[in-house]
CSV table of C-alpha atoms in Angstrom, one decimal:
chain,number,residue,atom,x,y,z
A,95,UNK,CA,9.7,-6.4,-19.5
A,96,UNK,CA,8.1,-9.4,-18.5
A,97,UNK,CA,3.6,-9.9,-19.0
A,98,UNK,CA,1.5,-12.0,-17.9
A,99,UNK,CA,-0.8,-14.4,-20.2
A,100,UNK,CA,-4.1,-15.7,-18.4
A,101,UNK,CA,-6.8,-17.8,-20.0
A,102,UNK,CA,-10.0,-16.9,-18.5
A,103,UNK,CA,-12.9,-18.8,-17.4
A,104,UNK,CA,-11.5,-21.5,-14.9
A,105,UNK,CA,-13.3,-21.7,-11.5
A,106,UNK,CA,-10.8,-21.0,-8.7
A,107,UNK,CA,-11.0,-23.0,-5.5
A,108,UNK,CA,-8.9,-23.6,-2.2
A,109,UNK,CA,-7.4,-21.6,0.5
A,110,UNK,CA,-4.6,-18.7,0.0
A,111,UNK,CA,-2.8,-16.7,2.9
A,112,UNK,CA,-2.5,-12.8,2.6
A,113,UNK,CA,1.6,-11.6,3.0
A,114,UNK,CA,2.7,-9.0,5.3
A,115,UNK,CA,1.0,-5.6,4.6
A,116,UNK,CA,3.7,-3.4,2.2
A,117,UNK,CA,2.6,-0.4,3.4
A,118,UNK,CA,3.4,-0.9,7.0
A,119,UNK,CA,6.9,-2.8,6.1
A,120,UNK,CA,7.8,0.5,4.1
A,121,UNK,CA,7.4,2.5,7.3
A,122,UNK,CA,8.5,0.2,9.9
A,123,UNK,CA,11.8,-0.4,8.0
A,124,UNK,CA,12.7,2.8,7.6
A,125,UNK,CA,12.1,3.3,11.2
A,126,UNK,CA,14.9,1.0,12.0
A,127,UNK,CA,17.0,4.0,11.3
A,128,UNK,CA,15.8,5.5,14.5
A,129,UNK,CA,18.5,3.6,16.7
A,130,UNK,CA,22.2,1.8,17.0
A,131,UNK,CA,20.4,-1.6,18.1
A,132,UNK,CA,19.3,-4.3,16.2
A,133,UNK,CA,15.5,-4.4,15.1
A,134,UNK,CA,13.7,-7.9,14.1
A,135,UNK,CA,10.9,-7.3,11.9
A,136,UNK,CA,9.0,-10.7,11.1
A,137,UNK,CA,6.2,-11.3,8.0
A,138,UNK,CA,8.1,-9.1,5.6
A,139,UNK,CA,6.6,-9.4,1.6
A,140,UNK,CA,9.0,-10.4,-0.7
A,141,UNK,CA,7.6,-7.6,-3.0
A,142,UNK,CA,9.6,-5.3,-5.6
A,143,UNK,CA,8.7,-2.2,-3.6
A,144,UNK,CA,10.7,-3.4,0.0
A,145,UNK,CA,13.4,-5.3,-1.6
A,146,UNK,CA,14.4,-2.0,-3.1
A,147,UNK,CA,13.9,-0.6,-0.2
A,148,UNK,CA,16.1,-3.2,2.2
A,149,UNK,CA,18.7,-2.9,-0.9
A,150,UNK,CA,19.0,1.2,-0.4
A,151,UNK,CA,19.0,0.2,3.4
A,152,UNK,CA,22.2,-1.8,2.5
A,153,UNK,CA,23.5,0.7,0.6
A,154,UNK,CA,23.9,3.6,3.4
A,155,UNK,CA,25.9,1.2,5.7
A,156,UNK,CA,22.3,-0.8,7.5
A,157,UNK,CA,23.6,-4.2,8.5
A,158,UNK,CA,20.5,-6.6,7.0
A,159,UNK,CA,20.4,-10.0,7.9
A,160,UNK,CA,17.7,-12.4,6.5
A,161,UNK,CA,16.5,-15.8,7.6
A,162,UNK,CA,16.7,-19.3,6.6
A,163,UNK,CA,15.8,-22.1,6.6
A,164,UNK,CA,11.3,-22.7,6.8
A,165,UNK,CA,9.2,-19.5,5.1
A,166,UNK,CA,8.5,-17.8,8.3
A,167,UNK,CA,12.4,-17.3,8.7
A,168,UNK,CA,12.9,-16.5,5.0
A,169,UNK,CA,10.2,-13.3,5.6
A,170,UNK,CA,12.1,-12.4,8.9
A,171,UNK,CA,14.9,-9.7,8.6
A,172,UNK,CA,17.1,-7.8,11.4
A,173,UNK,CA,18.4,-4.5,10.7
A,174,UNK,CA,20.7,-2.3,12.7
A,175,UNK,CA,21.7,0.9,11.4
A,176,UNK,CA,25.4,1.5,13.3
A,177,UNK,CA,27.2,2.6,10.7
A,178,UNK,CA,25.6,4.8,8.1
A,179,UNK,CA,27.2,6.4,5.1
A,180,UNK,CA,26.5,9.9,5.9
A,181,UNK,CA,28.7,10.7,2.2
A,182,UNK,CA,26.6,8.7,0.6
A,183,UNK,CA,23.5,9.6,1.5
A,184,UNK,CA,24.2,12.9,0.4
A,185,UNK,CA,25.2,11.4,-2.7
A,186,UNK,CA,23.8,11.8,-6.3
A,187,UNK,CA,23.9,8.3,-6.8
A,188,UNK,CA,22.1,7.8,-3.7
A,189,UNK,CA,19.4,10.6,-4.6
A,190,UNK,CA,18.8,8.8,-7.9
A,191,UNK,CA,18.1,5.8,-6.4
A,192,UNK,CA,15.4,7.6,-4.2
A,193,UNK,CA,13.8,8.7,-7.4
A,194,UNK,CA,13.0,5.5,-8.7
A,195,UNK,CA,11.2,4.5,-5.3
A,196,UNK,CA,8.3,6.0,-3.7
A,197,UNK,CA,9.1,4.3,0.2
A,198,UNK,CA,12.7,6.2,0.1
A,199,UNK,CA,10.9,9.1,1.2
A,200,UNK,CA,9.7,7.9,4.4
A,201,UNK,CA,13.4,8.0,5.3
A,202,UNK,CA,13.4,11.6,6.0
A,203,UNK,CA,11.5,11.4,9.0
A,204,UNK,CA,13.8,8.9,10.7
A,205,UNK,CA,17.0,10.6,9.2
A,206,UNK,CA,16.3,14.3,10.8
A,207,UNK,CA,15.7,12.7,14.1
A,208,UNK,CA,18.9,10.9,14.6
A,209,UNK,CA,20.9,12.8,12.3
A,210,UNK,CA,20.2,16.2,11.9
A,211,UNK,CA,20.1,16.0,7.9
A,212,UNK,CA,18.5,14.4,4.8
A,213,UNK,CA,18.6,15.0,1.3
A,214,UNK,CA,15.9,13.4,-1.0
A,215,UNK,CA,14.5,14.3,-4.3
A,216,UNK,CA,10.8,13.6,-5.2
A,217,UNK,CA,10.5,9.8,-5.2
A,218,UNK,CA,8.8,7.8,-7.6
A,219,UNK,CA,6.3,5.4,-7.9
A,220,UNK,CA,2.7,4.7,-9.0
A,221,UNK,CA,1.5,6.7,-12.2
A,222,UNK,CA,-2.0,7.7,-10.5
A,223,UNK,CA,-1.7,11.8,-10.2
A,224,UNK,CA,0.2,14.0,-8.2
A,225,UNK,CA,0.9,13.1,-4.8
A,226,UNK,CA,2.1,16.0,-3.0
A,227,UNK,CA,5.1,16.1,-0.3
A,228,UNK,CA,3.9,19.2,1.5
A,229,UNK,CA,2.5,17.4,4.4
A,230,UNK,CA,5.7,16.0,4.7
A,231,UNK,CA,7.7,19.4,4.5
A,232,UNK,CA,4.7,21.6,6.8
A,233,UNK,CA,5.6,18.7,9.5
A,234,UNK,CA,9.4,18.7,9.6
A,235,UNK,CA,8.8,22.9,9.4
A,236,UNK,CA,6.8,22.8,12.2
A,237,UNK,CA,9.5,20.9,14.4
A,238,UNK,CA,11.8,23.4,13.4
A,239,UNK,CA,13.7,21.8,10.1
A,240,UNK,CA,14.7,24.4,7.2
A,241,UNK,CA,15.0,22.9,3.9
A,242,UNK,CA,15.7,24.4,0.6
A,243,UNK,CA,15.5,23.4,-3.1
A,244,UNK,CA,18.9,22.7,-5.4
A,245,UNK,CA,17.4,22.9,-8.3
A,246,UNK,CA,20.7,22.4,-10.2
A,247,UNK,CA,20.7,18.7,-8.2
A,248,UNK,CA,16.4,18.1,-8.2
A,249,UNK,CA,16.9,18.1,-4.7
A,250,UNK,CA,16.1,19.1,-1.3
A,251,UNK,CA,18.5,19.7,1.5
A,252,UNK,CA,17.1,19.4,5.2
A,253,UNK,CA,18.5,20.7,7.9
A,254,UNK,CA,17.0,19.4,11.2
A,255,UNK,CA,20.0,19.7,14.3
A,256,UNK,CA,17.7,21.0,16.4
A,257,UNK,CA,14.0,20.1,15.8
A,258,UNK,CA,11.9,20.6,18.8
A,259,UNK,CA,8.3,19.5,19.9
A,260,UNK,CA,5.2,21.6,18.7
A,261,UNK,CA,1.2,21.3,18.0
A,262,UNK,CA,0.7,20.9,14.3
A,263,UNK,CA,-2.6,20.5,12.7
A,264,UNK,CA,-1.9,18.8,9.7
A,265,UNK,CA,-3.4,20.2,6.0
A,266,UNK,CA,-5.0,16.4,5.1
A,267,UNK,CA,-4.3,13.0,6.7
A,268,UNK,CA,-1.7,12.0,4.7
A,269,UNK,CA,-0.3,8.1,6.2
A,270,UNK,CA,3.2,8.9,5.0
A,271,UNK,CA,3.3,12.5,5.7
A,272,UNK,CA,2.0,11.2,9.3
A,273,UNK,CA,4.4,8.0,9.5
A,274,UNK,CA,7.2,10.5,8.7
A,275,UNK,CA,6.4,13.2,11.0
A,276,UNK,CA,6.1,10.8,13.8
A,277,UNK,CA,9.0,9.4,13.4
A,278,UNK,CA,11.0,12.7,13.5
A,279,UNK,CA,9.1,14.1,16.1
A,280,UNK,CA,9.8,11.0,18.5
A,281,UNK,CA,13.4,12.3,18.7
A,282,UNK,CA,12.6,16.1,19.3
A,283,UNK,CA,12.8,18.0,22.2
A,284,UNK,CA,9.5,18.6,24.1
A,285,UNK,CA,6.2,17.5,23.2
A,286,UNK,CA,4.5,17.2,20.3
A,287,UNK,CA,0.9,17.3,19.3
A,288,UNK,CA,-0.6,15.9,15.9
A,289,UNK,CA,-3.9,16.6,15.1
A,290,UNK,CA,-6.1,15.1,11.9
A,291,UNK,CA,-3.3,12.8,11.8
A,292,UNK,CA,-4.0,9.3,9.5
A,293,UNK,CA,-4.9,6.8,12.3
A,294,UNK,CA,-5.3,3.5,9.7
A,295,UNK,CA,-3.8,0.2,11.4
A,296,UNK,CA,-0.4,0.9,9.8
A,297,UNK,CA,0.0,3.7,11.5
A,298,UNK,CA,-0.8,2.0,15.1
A,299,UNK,CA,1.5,-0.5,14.0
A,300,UNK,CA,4.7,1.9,13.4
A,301,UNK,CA,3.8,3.6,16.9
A,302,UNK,CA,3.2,0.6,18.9
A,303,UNK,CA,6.7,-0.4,17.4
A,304,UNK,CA,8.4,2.9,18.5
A,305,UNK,CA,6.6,2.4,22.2
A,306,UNK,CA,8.5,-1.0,22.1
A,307,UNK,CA,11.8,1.0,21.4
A,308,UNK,CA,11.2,3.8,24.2
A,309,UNK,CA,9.4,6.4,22.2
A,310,UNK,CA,6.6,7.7,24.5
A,311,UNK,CA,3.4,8.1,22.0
A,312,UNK,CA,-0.1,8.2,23.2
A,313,UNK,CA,-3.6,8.8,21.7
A,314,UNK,CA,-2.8,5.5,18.9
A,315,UNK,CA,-6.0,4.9,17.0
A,316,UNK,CA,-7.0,8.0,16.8
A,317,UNK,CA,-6.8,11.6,15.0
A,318,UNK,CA,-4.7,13.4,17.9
A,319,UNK,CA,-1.2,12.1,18.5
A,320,UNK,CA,1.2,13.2,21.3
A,321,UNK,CA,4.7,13.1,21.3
A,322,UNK,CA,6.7,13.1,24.3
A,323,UNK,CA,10.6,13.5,23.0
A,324,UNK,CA,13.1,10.9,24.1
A,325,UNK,CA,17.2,11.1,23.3
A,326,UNK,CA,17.3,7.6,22.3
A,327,UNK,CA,15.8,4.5,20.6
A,328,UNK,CA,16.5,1.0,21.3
A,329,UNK,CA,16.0,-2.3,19.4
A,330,UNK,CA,12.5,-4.4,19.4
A,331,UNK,CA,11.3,-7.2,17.5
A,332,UNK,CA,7.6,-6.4,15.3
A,333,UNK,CA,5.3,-8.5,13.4
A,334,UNK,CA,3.4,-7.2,10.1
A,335,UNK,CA,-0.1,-7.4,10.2
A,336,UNK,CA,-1.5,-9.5,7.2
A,337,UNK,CA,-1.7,-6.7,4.0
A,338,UNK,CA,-5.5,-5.9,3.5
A,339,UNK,CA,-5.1,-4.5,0.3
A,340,UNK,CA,-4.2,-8.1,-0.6
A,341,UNK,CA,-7.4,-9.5,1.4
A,342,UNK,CA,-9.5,-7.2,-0.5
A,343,UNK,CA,-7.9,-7.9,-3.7
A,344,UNK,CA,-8.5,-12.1,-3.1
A,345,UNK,CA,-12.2,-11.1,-2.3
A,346,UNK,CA,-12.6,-9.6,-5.6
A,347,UNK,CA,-11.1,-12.5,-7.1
A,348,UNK,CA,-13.1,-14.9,-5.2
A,349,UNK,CA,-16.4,-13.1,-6.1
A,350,UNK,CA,-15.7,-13.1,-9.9
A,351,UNK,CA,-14.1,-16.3,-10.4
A,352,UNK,CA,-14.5,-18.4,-7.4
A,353,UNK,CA,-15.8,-21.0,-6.5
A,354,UNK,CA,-15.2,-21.3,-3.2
A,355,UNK,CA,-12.4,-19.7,-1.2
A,356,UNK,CA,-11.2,-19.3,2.1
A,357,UNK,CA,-8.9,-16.3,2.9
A,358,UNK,CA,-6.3,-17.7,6.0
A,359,UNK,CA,-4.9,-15.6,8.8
A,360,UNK,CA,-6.7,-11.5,8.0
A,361,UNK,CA,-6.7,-10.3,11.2
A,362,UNK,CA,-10.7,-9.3,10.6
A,363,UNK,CA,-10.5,-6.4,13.5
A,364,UNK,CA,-8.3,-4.9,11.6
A,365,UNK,CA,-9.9,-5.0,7.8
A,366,UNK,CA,-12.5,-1.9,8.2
A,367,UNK,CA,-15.0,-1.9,6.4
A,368,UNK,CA,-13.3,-3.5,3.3
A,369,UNK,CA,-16.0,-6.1,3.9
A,370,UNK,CA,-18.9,-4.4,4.1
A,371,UNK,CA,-17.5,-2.9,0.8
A,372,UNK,CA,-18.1,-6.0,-1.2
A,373,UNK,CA,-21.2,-7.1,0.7
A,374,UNK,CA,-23.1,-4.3,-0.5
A,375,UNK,CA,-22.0,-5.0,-4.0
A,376,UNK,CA,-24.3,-8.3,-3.1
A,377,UNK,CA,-20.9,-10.4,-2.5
A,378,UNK,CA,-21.7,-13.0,0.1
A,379,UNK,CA,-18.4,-12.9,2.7
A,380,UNK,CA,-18.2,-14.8,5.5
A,381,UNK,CA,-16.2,-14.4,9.1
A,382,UNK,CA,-15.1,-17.8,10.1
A,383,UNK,CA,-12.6,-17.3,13.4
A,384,UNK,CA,-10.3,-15.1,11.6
A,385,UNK,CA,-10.4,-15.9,8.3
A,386,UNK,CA,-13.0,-15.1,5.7
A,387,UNK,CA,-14.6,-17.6,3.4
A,388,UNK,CA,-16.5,-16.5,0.2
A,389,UNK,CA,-18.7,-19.0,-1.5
A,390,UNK,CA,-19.5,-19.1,-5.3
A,391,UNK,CA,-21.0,-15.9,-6.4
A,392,UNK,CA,-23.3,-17.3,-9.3
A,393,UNK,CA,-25.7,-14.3,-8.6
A,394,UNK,CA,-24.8,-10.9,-6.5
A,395,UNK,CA,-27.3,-7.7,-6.4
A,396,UNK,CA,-25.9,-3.9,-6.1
A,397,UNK,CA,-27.4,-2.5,-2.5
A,398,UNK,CA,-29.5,0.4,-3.1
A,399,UNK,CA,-29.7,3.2,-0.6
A,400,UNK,CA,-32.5,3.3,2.3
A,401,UNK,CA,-34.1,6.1,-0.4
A,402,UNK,CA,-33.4,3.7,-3.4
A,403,UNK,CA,-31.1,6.1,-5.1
A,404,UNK,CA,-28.2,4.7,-6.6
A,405,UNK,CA,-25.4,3.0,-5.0
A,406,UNK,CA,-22.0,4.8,-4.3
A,407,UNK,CA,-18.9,3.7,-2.8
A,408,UNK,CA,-16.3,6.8,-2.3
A,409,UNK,CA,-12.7,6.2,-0.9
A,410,UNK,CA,-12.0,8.3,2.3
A,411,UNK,CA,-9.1,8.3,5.0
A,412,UNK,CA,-9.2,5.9,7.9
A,413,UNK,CA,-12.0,4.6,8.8
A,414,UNK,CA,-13.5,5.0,5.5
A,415,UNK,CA,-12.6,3.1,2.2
A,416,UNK,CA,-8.9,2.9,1.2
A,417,UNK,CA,-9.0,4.1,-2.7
A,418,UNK,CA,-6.7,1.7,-3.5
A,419,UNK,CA,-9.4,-1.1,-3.5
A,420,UNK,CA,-11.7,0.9,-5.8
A,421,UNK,CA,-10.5,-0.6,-8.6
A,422,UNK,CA,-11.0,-4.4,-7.6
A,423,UNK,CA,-14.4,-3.5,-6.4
A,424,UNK,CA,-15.1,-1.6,-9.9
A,425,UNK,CA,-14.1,-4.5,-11.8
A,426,UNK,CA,-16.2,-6.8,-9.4
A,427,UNK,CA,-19.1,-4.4,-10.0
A,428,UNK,CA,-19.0,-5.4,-13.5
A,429,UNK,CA,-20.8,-8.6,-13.0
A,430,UNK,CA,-23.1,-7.8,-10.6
A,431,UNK,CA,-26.8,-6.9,-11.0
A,432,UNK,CA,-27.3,-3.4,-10.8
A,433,UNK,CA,-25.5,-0.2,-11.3
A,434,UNK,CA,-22.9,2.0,-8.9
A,435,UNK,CA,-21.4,5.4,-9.0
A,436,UNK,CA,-17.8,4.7,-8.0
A,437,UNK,CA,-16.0,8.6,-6.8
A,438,UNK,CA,-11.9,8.3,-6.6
A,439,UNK,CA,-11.3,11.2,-4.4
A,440,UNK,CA,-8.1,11.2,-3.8
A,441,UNK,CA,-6.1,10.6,-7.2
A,442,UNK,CA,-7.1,12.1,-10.8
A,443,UNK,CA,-5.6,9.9,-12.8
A,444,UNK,CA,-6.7,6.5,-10.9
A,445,UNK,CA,-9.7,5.7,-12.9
A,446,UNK,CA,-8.2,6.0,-16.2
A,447,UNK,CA,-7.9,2.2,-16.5
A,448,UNK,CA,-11.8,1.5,-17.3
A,449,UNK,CA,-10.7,2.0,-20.7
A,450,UNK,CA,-9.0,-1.5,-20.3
A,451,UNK,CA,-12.5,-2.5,-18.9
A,452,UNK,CA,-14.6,-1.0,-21.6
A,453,UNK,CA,-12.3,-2.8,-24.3
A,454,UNK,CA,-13.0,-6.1,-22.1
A,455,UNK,CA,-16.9,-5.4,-22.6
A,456,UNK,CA,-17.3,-3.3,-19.5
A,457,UNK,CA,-20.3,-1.3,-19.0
A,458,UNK,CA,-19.1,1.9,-17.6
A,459,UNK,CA,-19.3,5.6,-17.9
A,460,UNK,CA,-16.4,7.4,-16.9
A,461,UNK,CA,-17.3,11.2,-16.0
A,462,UNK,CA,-14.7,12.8,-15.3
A,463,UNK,CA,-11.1,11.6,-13.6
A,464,UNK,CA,-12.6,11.4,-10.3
A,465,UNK,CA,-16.2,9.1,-11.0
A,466,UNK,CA,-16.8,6.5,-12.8
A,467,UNK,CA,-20.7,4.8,-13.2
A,468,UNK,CA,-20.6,1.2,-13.7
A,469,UNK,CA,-24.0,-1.0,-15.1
A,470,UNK,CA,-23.2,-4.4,-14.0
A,471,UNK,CA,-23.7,-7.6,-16.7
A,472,UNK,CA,-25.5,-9.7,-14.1
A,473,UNK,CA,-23.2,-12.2,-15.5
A,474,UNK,CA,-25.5,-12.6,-18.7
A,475,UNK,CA,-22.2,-12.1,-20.3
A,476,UNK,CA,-18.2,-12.4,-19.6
A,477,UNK,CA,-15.9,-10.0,-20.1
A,478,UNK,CA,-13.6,-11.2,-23.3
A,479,UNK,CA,-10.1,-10.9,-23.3
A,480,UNK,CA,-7.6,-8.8,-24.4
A,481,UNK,CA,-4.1,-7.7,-24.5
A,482,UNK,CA,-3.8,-5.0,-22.0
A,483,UNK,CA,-1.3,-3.0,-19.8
A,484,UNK,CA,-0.9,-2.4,-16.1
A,485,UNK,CA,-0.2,1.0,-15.1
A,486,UNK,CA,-0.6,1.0,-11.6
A,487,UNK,CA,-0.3,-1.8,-9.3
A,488,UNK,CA,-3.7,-1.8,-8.0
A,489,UNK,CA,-5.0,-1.2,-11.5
A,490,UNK,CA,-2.8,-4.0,-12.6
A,491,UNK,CA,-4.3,-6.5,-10.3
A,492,UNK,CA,-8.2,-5.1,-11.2
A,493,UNK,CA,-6.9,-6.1,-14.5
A,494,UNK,CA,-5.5,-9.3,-13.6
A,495,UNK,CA,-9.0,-10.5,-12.0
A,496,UNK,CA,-11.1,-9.7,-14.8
A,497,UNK,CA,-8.8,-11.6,-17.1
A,498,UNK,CA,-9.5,-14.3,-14.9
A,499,UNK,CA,-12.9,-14.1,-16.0
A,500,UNK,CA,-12.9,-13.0,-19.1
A,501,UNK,CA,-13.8,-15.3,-22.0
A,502,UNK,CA,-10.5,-16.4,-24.2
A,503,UNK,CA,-7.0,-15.4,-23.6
A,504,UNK,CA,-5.6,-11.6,-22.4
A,505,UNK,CA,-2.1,-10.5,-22.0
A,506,UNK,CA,-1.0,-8.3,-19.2
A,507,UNK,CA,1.9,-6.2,-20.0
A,508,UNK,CA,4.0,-4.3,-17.6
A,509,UNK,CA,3.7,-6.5,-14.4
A,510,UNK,CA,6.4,-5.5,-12.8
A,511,UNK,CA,3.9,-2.9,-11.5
A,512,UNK,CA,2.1,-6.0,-10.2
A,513,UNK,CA,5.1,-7.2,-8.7
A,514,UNK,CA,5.4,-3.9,-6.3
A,515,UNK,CA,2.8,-5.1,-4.7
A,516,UNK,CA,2.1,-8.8,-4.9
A,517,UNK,CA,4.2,-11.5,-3.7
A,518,UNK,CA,4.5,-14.1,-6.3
A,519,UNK,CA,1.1,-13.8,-7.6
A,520,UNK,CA,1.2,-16.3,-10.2
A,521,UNK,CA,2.6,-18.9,-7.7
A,522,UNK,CA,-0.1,-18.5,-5.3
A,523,UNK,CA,-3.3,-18.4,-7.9
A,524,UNK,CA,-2.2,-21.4,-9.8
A,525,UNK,CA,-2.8,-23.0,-6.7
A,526,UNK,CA,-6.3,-22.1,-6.7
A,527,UNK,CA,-6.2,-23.3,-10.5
A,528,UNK,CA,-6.2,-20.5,-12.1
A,529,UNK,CA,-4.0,-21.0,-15.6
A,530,UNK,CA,-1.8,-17.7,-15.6
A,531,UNK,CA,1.9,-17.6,-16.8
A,532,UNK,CA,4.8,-15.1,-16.7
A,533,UNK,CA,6.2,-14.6,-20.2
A,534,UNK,CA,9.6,-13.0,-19.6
């Protein structure tokens, strides 16, 4: 188990470049599974969460090649699934394996479609609440699939030989449940029709990329996907958009503890309204070309309403605010003048980590799992530090940018949540000057 040791308090300044967006590499790699050919898939993370995924790849038979030579090549791999292990991925050791990693189950999708079957068991992941698979299961039912529990194994066997085209209105807008129901449904007989599907950019990414390999999907962008079934899938090169979980993350981190940073290379159209997020906790965050710039924050006020009640930022599906930046912006909220009703939706055990907060200095009221109310310093005093835990990964880099702010010395245990998500993060801040070091 390896931790992290930060001394707070130095001023971070410079430019840093966002990697390829995890999200969208876990579903675009698994689609390579859709065909025989070789896909090229360039501005790949070198994250914990897809190099456990490329490994499992390896594993079932996927030849993986990586690049050389400059850091554009070493973040371009080729995969072409010819030859897969069938045995093995009906395999114990195989299922196991998919326990320990949430992406594995965006393999099902891709696995029913071009061969019939799949076994999985729940995977793991992030310790944020209970992240239901029925989407998922509805989906492949829909197309025709029959599945049924072993609960002597913890698994589930799918049978999908013949899945055929269907309309489906899906229960919420889950983006894996969607990514995975695409990709079986682009191999089904007939035409499918998706409605309240997740439409985030991830999602137009992994069905631009399956256009590029002759799937036929129309109505990308939006809540109502159509499926026209073709027999086979070729090879195509893709590019990862930037990750703008990351981008958010380096705003939060600019606002608390910089002074002065430029964001490279975020593909802006694509961010939301992650911006607008921070601006109305009062951070200042400028659009230069397409990169964003955010100046020293000595001073940032809370928006109020148009009726001066109090602020609240909510996460919501595409187009509205991913939760998984609510706990940078709660942490950013800390040090701003005013106060702002934060309501995690989506997950009930996500705002647990304010306890980390409080023990910093924090003002904040948790209310219940779901909302949290957070009275903002006005930077009339730091956080202090402390020796703390991550248990998530987004929580763990909330954590990480209030250390980097926080008056003394704080420890960070359990990184290797970090490390699901962020490519060498220590690397790329001490460039920026902050003084953070990985105690193994």
């Amino acid at each position: 188990m390896a931790s992290f040791k930060i001394e707070g308090g130095h001023l971070l300044r410079g430019t840093i470049t966002p990697q390829g967006a995890k999200n969208e590499a876990l579903q675009v790699i698994c689609a390579t599974l859709l065909t025989a050919d070789k896909v090229t898939i360039s501005n790949i993370p070198d994250i914990r969460d897809v190099n456990n995924l490329i490994q499992l790849l390896r594993e079932i038979g996927v030849k993986v090649e990586r690049g050389q030579g400059s850091q554009e090549q070493e973040h371009t791999y080729s995969f072409q699934a010819d030859e897969l292990n069938m045995e093995y991925l009906e395999s114990d050791e195989f299922v196991k394996k998919c326990a320990e990693l949430r992406g594995s189950v965006l393999m099902i999708g891709p696995l029913l479609a071009r061969m019939g079957k799949a076994v999985i068991t729940k995977p793991g992941g992030d310790k944020i609440g209970r992240r239901r698979l029925d989407t998922h299961f509805l989906g492949f039912e829909k197309l025709g699939a029959e599945f049924r529990q072993i609960k002597s194994r913890n698994v589930y066997e799918i049978n999908g030989s013949e899945l055929r085209g269907t309309y489906m209105l899906l229960d919420e807008a889950s983006v894996t449940g969607t990514a995975n129901i695409i990709m079986a449904a682009v191999m089904a007989m007939g035409t499918t029709t998706i409605y309240n599907a997740a439409c985030e950019p991830y999602i137009q990414q992994l069905c631009n990329m399956l256009n590029r390999m002759g799937a036929r999907i129309s109505g990308i962008g939006s809540n109502l996907l159509t499926i026209d079934g073709v027999t086979q899938l070729r090879g195509t090169e893709h590019r990862l958009l930037p990750d703008m979980i990351e981008v958010g993350s380096f705003i939060g981190m600019a606002a608390m503890c910089g002074g002065g940073i430029r964001i490279k290379d975020v593909s802006i159209k694509d961010l939301g309204i992650i911006p607008d997020a921070f601006r109305r906790l009062g951070v200042r965050v400028e659009v230069d070309g397409d990169d964003l710039f955010i100046p020293r924050q000595t001073h940032y006020v809370v928006d109020s309403f148009i009726d001066g009640t109090i602020m609240t930022l909510a996460d919501a599906p595409w187009p509205g605010l991913t939760p998984d930046l609510l706990s940078v912006l709660i942490v950013v909220a800390t040090q701003a003048q005013g106060s702002v009703l934060f309501h995690q939706k989506m997950f009930e055990s996500r705002l647990f980590f304010v306890d980390r907060l409080i023990d910093m200095g924090a003002q904040i009221i948790l209310c219940d799992p779901h909302r949290a109310v957070v009275v903002g310093h006005d930077r009339t005093r730091q956080l202090r530090g402390s020796r703390m835990s991550s248990p998530d990964i987004r929580a763990g880099i909330a954590l990480l940018i209030a250390a980097m702010s926080a008056d003394g010395t704080s420890t960070i245990s359990n990184i290797e949540q970090i490390d699901r998500g962020y490519e060498h993060i220590e690397e790329r801040l001490r460039t920026l000057g902050a003084c953070i070091e990985r105690v193994e």
